[in-house]
Coordinates of C-alpha atoms in Angstrom, one line a residue:
X9 CA 0.3 42.7 10.1
X10 CA 2.4 41.6 13.1
X11 CA -0.3 39.0 13.8
X12 CA 0.0 37.6 10.3
X13 CA 3.8 37.3 10.6
X14 CA 3.5 35.7 14.0
X15 CA 1.0 33.1 12.5
X16 CA 3.4 32.4 9.6
X17 CA 6.3 32.0 12.1
X18 CA 4.2 29.5 14.2
X19 CA 3.4 27.4 11.1
X20 CA 7.1 27.3 10.2
X21 CA 8.1 26.3 13.7
X22 CA 5.5 23.6 13.9
X23 CA 6.5 22.2 10.5
X24 CA 10.2 22.2 11.5
X25 CA 9.4 20.5 14.8
X26 CA 7.4 17.9 12.9
X27 CA 10.3 17.2 10.5
X28 CA 12.7 16.8 13.5
X29 CA 10.2 14.4 15.3
X30 CA 9.8 12.3 12.2
X31 CA 13.5 12.1 11.6
X32 CA 14.0 11.2 15.3
X33 CA 11.3 8.4 15.0
X34 CA 13.0 7.0 11.9
X35 CA 16.5 7.1 13.5
X36 CA 15.3 5.7 16.8
X37 CA 13.4 2.8 15.2
X38 CA 15.7 0.1 16.4
X39 CA 15.0 1.2 20.0
X40 CA 11.4 2.3 19.7
X41 CA 10.1 -0.7 17.7
X42 CA 11.0 -3.3 20.4
X43 CA 9.6 -1.0 23.1
X44 CA 6.3 -0.5 21.3
X45 CA 6.0 -4.2 20.5
X46 CA 6.6 -5.0 24.1
X47 CA 4.0 -2.4 25.3
X48 CA 1.3 -3.7 22.9
X49 CA 2.0 -7.4 23.6
X50 CA 1.9 -6.7 27.4
X51 CA -1.4 -4.8 26.9
X52 CA -2.7 -7.9 25.0
X53 CA -1.6 -10.4 27.7
X54 CA -2.5 -8.3 30.7
X55 CA -6.0 -9.8 31.0
X56 CA -4.5 -13.3 31.1
X57 CA -2.4 -12.3 34.1
X58 CA -5.3 -10.7 35.8
X59 CA -7.4 -13.8 35.1
X60 CA -4.8 -16.0 36.9
X61 CA -4.4 -13.6 39.8
X62 CA -8.2 -13.6 40.2
X63 CA -8.0 -17.4 40.8
X64 CA -5.3 -16.8 43.5
X65 CA -2.3 -17.6 41.4
X66 CA 0.6 -15.4 42.7
X67 CA 1.2 -12.4 40.4
X68 CA 4.9 -13.3 39.8
X69 CA 4.0 -16.8 38.9
X70 CA 1.3 -15.6 36.5
X71 CA 3.8 -13.3 34.8
X72 CA 6.3 -16.1 34.5
X73 CA 3.6 -18.4 32.9
X74 CA 2.8 -15.7 30.3
X75 CA 6.4 -15.1 29.5
X76 CA 7.1 -18.8 29.1
X77 CA 4.1 -19.0 26.8
X78 CA 5.3 -16.0 24.7
X79 CA 8.9 -17.5 24.6
X80 CA 7.4 -20.8 23.3
X81 CA 5.6 -18.9 20.5
X82 CA 8.7 -17.0 19.6
X83 CA 10.8 -20.2 19.4
X84 CA 8.1 -21.9 17.3
X85 CA 7.9 -19.0 14.9
X86 CA 11.7 -18.7 14.7
X87 CA 12.0 -22.4 13.9
X88 CA 9.3 -22.2 11.3
X89 CA 10.8 -19.1 9.6
X90 CA 14.3 -20.4 9.8
X91 CA 13.5 -23.6 7.9
X92 CA 10.6 -22.7 5.6
X93 CA 11.6 -19.2 4.4
X94 CA 15.2 -20.4 3.8
X95 CA 13.9 -23.3 1.7
X96 CA 11.6 -21.0 -0.1
X97 CA 14.5 -18.6 -0.9
X98 CA 16.4 -21.5 -2.5
X99 CA 13.4 -22.4 -4.7
X100 CA 12.9 -18.8 -6.1
X101 CA 15.3 -19.3 -9.0
X102 CA 13.3 -22.4 -10.0
X103 CA 10.1 -20.4 -9.9
X104 CA 11.6 -17.7 -12.0
X105 CA 12.8 -20.2 -14.6
X106 CA 9.3 -21.8 -14.7
X107 CA 7.7 -18.4 -15.1
X108 CA 10.0 -17.4 -17.9
X109 CA 9.2 -20.6 -19.7
X110 CA 5.5 -20.2 -19.1
X111 CA 5.5 -16.6 -20.2
X112 CA 7.4 -17.4 -23.4
X113 CA 4.8 -20.1 -24.2
X114 CA 1.9 -17.7 -23.7
X115 CA 3.7 -14.9 -25.6
X116 CA 4.2 -17.2 -28.6
X117 CA 0.5 -18.2 -28.4
X118 CA -0.5 -14.5 -28.4
X119 CA 1.8 -13.7 -31.3
X120 CA 0.3 -16.5 -33.3
X121 CA -3.1 -14.9 -32.7
X122 CA -1.8 -11.6 -34.1
X123 CA -0.9 -9.7 -30.9
X124 CA 2.4 -7.9 -30.7
X125 CA 3.8 -8.7 -27.2
X126 CA 7.3 -8.1 -26.1
X127 CA 9.2 -10.4 -23.7
X128 CA 10.9 -7.4 -22.1
X129 CA 7.5 -5.7 -21.3
X130 CA 6.2 -8.8 -19.6
X131 CA 9.4 -9.2 -17.5
X132 CA 9.4 -5.5 -16.7
X133 CA 5.8 -5.4 -15.3
X134 CA 5.5 -9.0 -14.0
X135 CA 8.3 -10.3 -11.9
X136 CA 7.2 -13.1 -9.6
X137 CA 10.7 -13.5 -8.2
X138 CA 10.8 -9.9 -7.0
X139 CA 7.3 -10.2 -5.5
X140 CA 8.2 -13.4 -3.6
X141 CA 11.5 -12.0 -2.4
X142 CA 9.5 -9.0 -1.1
X143 CA 7.2 -11.2 0.9
X144 CA 10.1 -13.4 2.2
X145 CA 11.9 -10.1 3.0
X146 CA 9.0 -9.0 5.2
X147 CA 9.1 -12.4 7.0
X148 CA 12.8 -12.1 7.4
X149 CA 12.4 -8.6 8.9
X150 CA 10.1 -10.1 11.4
X151 CA 12.7 -12.8 12.1
X152 CA 15.2 -10.0 12.6
X153 CA 13.0 -8.7 15.4
X154 CA 13.5 -12.0 17.1
X155 CA 17.1 -10.9 17.9
X156 CA 15.5 -8.5 20.3
X157 CA 13.4 -11.2 22.0
X158 CA 15.1 -11.1 25.3
X159 CA 14.8 -7.3 25.5
X160 CA 11.1 -7.4 24.5
X161 CA 10.4 -10.2 27.1
X162 CA 12.2 -8.2 29.8
X163 CA 10.2 -5.1 29.0
X164 CA 6.9 -7.1 29.0
X165 CA 7.9 -8.7 32.4
X166 CA 8.4 -5.3 34.0
X167 CA 5.2 -3.8 32.5
X168 CA 3.1 -6.8 33.7
X169 CA 4.6 -6.6 37.2
X170 CA 4.0 -2.8 37.4
X171 CA 0.5 -3.0 35.9
X172 CA -1.3 -3.7 39.2
X173 CA 0.4 -0.7 40.9
X174 CA 0.1 1.8 38.0
X175 CA -3.4 3.1 38.9
X176 CA -2.3 4.0 42.4
X177 CA 0.8 5.7 41.1
X178 CA -1.3 7.8 38.7
X179 CA -3.6 8.8 41.6
X180 CA -0.7 9.8 43.7
X181 CA 0.9 11.7 40.8
X182 CA -2.1 13.5 39.5
X183 CA -4.7 13.3 42.3
X184 CA -7.9 11.5 42.7
X185 CA -10.0 14.0 40.8
X186 CA -8.0 13.9 37.6
X187 CA -9.2 12.2 34.4
X188 CA -5.7 10.8 33.6
X189 CA -6.6 7.4 35.0
X190 CA -9.9 7.4 32.9
X191 CA -8.0 8.3 29.7
X192 CA -5.3 5.7 30.5
X193 CA -8.0 3.0 31.0
X194 CA -9.7 4.0 27.7
X195 CA -6.4 3.7 25.8
X196 CA -5.6 0.4 27.4
X197 CA -9.1 -1.1 26.8
X198 CA -9.2 0.1 23.2
X199 CA -5.8 -1.4 22.3
X200 CA -6.7 -4.6 24.1
X201 CA -10.0 -5.0 22.3
X202 CA -8.5 -4.2 18.9
X203 CA -5.4 -6.5 19.3
X204 CA -7.4 -9.4 20.8
X205 CA -10.1 -9.2 18.1
X206 CA -7.6 -8.6 15.3
X207 CA -5.4 -11.6 16.4
X208 CA -8.4 -14.0 16.5
X209 CA -9.6 -12.7 13.0
X210 CA -6.1 -12.9 11.6
X211 CA -5.6 -16.5 12.9
X212 CA -8.9 -17.6 11.4
X213 CA -7.9 -16.0 8.1
X214 CA -4.5 -17.7 8.1
X215 CA -6.1 -21.0 9.0
X216 CA -8.7 -20.9 6.2
X217 CA -6.0 -19.8 3.7
X218 CA -3.7 -22.7 4.7
X219 CA -6.5 -25.3 4.6
X220 CA -7.6 -24.1 1.1
X221 CA -4.0 -24.0 -0.3
X222 CA -3.2 -27.4 1.2
X223 CA -6.3 -28.9 -0.5
X224 CA -5.2 -27.3 -3.8
X225 CA -1.7 -28.7 -3.3
X226 CA -0.1 -25.2 -3.6
X227 CA 3.6 -25.4 -2.5
X228 CA 4.5 -23.9 0.9
X229 CA 0.8 -23.8 2.0
X230 CA 2.0 -23.4 5.7
X231 CA 4.1 -20.4 4.7
X232 CA 1.2 -18.7 3.0
X233 CA -1.1 -19.4 5.9
X234 CA 1.4 -17.6 8.2
X235 CA 1.7 -14.8 5.7
X236 CA -2.0 -14.4 5.6
X237 CA -2.1 -14.3 9.4
X238 CA 0.6 -11.6 9.6
X239 CA -0.4 -9.5 6.7
X240 CA -4.0 -9.3 8.0
X241 CA -2.6 -7.0 10.7
X242 CA -1.7 -4.6 7.9
X243 CA -4.9 -2.6 7.2
X244 CA -6.4 -2.1 3.7
X245 CA -3.8 -3.8 1.6
X246 CA -2.3 -6.5 3.7
X247 CA -4.8 -9.3 2.8
X248 CA -4.5 -8.5 -1.0
X249 CA -0.7 -8.5 -0.9
X250 CA -0.8 -11.9 1.0
X251 CA -2.8 -13.4 -1.9
X252 CA -0.3 -12.6 -4.7
X253 CA 2.5 -15.1 -4.0
X254 CA 0.4 -18.2 -3.6
X255 CA -1.6 -17.2 -6.7
X256 CA 1.5 -16.8 -8.8
X257 CA 3.0 -20.0 -7.4
X258 CA -0.2 -21.9 -8.3
X259 CA 0.0 -20.4 -11.8
X260 CA 3.7 -21.3 -12.2
X261 CA 3.8 -24.7 -10.6
X262 CA 0.3 -26.1 -11.3
X263 CA -2.1 -24.5 -13.8
X264 CA -4.1 -21.3 -14.5
X265 CA -7.3 -22.9 -13.1
X266 CA -5.7 -23.5 -9.7
X267 CA -4.4 -19.9 -9.7
X268 CA -7.9 -18.6 -10.4
X269 CA -9.2 -20.8 -7.7
X270 CA -6.7 -19.4 -5.2
X271 CA -7.7 -15.9 -6.2
X272 CA -11.4 -16.7 -5.7
X273 CA -10.8 -18.3 -2.3
X274 CA -8.8 -15.3 -1.1
X275 CA -11.5 -12.9 -2.3
X276 CA -14.2 -15.0 -0.5
X277 CA -12.2 -15.1 2.7
X278 CA -11.3 -11.4 2.7
X279 CA -14.8 -10.4 1.7
X280 CA -16.6 -12.5 4.4
X281 CA -14.1 -11.9 7.2
X282 CA -12.8 -8.4 6.3
X283 CA -16.0 -6.8 5.0
X284 CA -18.7 -8.6 6.9
X285 CA -17.6 -10.3 10.1
X286 CA -14.8 -7.9 11.2
X287 CA -16.8 -4.6 10.8
X288 CA -19.6 -6.2 12.8
X289 CA -17.3 -7.3 15.6
X290 CA -15.3 -4.1 15.6
X291 CA -18.2 -1.8 15.2
X292 CA -17.1 1.8 15.9
X293 CA -14.4 0.7 18.4
X294 CA -11.6 2.0 16.2
X295 CA -13.3 5.4 15.8
X296 CA -10.8 6.2 13.1
X297 CA -11.6 7.4 9.6
X298 CA -10.7 4.8 6.8
X299 CA -8.7 7.6 5.1
X300 CA -6.7 8.2 8.2
X301 CA -6.1 4.4 8.6
X302 CA -4.7 4.3 5.0
X303 CA -2.6 7.4 5.5
X304 CA -1.3 6.1 8.8
X305 CA -0.4 2.9 7.1
X306 CA 1.6 4.8 4.5
X307 CA 3.3 7.0 7.1
X308 CA 4.3 4.4 9.6
X309 CA 5.3 2.0 6.8
X310 CA 7.6 4.7 5.4
X311 CA 9.0 5.4 8.9
X312 CA 9.5 1.8 10.2
X313 CA 8.8 -0.5 7.3
X314 CA 6.6 -3.6 7.6
X315 CA 6.6 -3.4 11.5
X316 CA 5.3 0.1 11.2
X317 CA 2.5 -1.0 9.0
X318 CA 1.4 -3.6 11.6
X319 CA 1.6 -1.0 14.4
X320 CA -0.1 1.8 12.4
X321 CA -3.6 1.3 13.7
X322 CA -2.8 0.9 17.4
X323 CA -0.4 4.0 17.2
X324 CA -3.1 6.0 15.5
X325 CA -5.7 4.9 18.1
X326 CA -3.4 6.1 20.9
X327 CA -2.7 9.4 19.1
X328 CA -6.4 10.0 18.6
X329 CA -7.3 9.4 22.3
X330 CA -4.3 11.4 23.6
X331 CA -5.2 14.3 21.3
X332 CA -8.8 14.2 22.5
X333 CA -7.7 14.8 26.2
X334 CA -6.5 18.3 25.6
X335 CA -9.1 20.9 24.5
X336 CA -6.6 22.7 22.4
X337 CA -5.8 19.6 20.3
X338 CA -9.3 18.0 20.4
X339 CA -10.0 19.3 16.9
X340 CA -7.2 17.0 15.6
X341 CA -8.9 14.0 17.3
X342 CA -12.1 14.9 15.6
X343 CA -10.4 15.0 12.2
X344 CA -8.9 11.6 12.9
X345 CA -12.2 10.1 13.8
X346 CA -15.0 8.9 11.6

């Protein structure tokens, strides 16, 4: 009997600790998100620094080149978001008016055919303005992260400068016989491989989406190309969500045939890249169950919003590898795996 009470007490303590940790993560989001972004970006760019150092470029100069490259990308993205998203926001009322006129026309046609359709029901379940504001809100939340640019770049700089001496520090701290360095290398390599491959795949996805939408003359094709690129980092649902705004816009501003063409193009792109090419390139490198990927997407999205969705897979990969190090928690790593 005492054993059973002790077990129940442990469960309660663990549950309470989990609630406290989750609340802490949610509260500390403004601090942790820039830190994690900096860590993952530094991990992604570390091979570039090592490549330049291998060709006898001084390490400090290599880090400065990488930082200038990142700063250029940030300024380019900030300029694009600042002009395009603001212009798109101003056009949303026009799109809502066009949709209301279009829906009224189709409702009248359905009523003439004998179908009882209510305007209120259509507006309740189909609201293009709300969907487009949601997507623009995600892009604006990413623009909000640009206010932390200097902090993120500073953290990246220190991480890259310390990267070369970190293995020696780990050996001095834990000894030469420890497996800490091996586990650290595994985490670093896994994140680098995933982020590098995911970035290339997302770029190709965004480029193909932009080219197709530009050919079909869908308004703001560049914005939807960037959206496809960014949303492709969100597992499972990101690519499908990215397809909704251009499809609605094509329906409202052009015609139903163009909207159907947009849907077909996105299905082809996501099927070929997301279901054929990406799994072959990734293989079993993730080592995470698809169910766990989806649950982590929901959890980190709830904790940190769109940024949490983008970071959900790398964070879950780190958690899985870290749990696998300790024999007492290895069973959790097994449950997270495939």
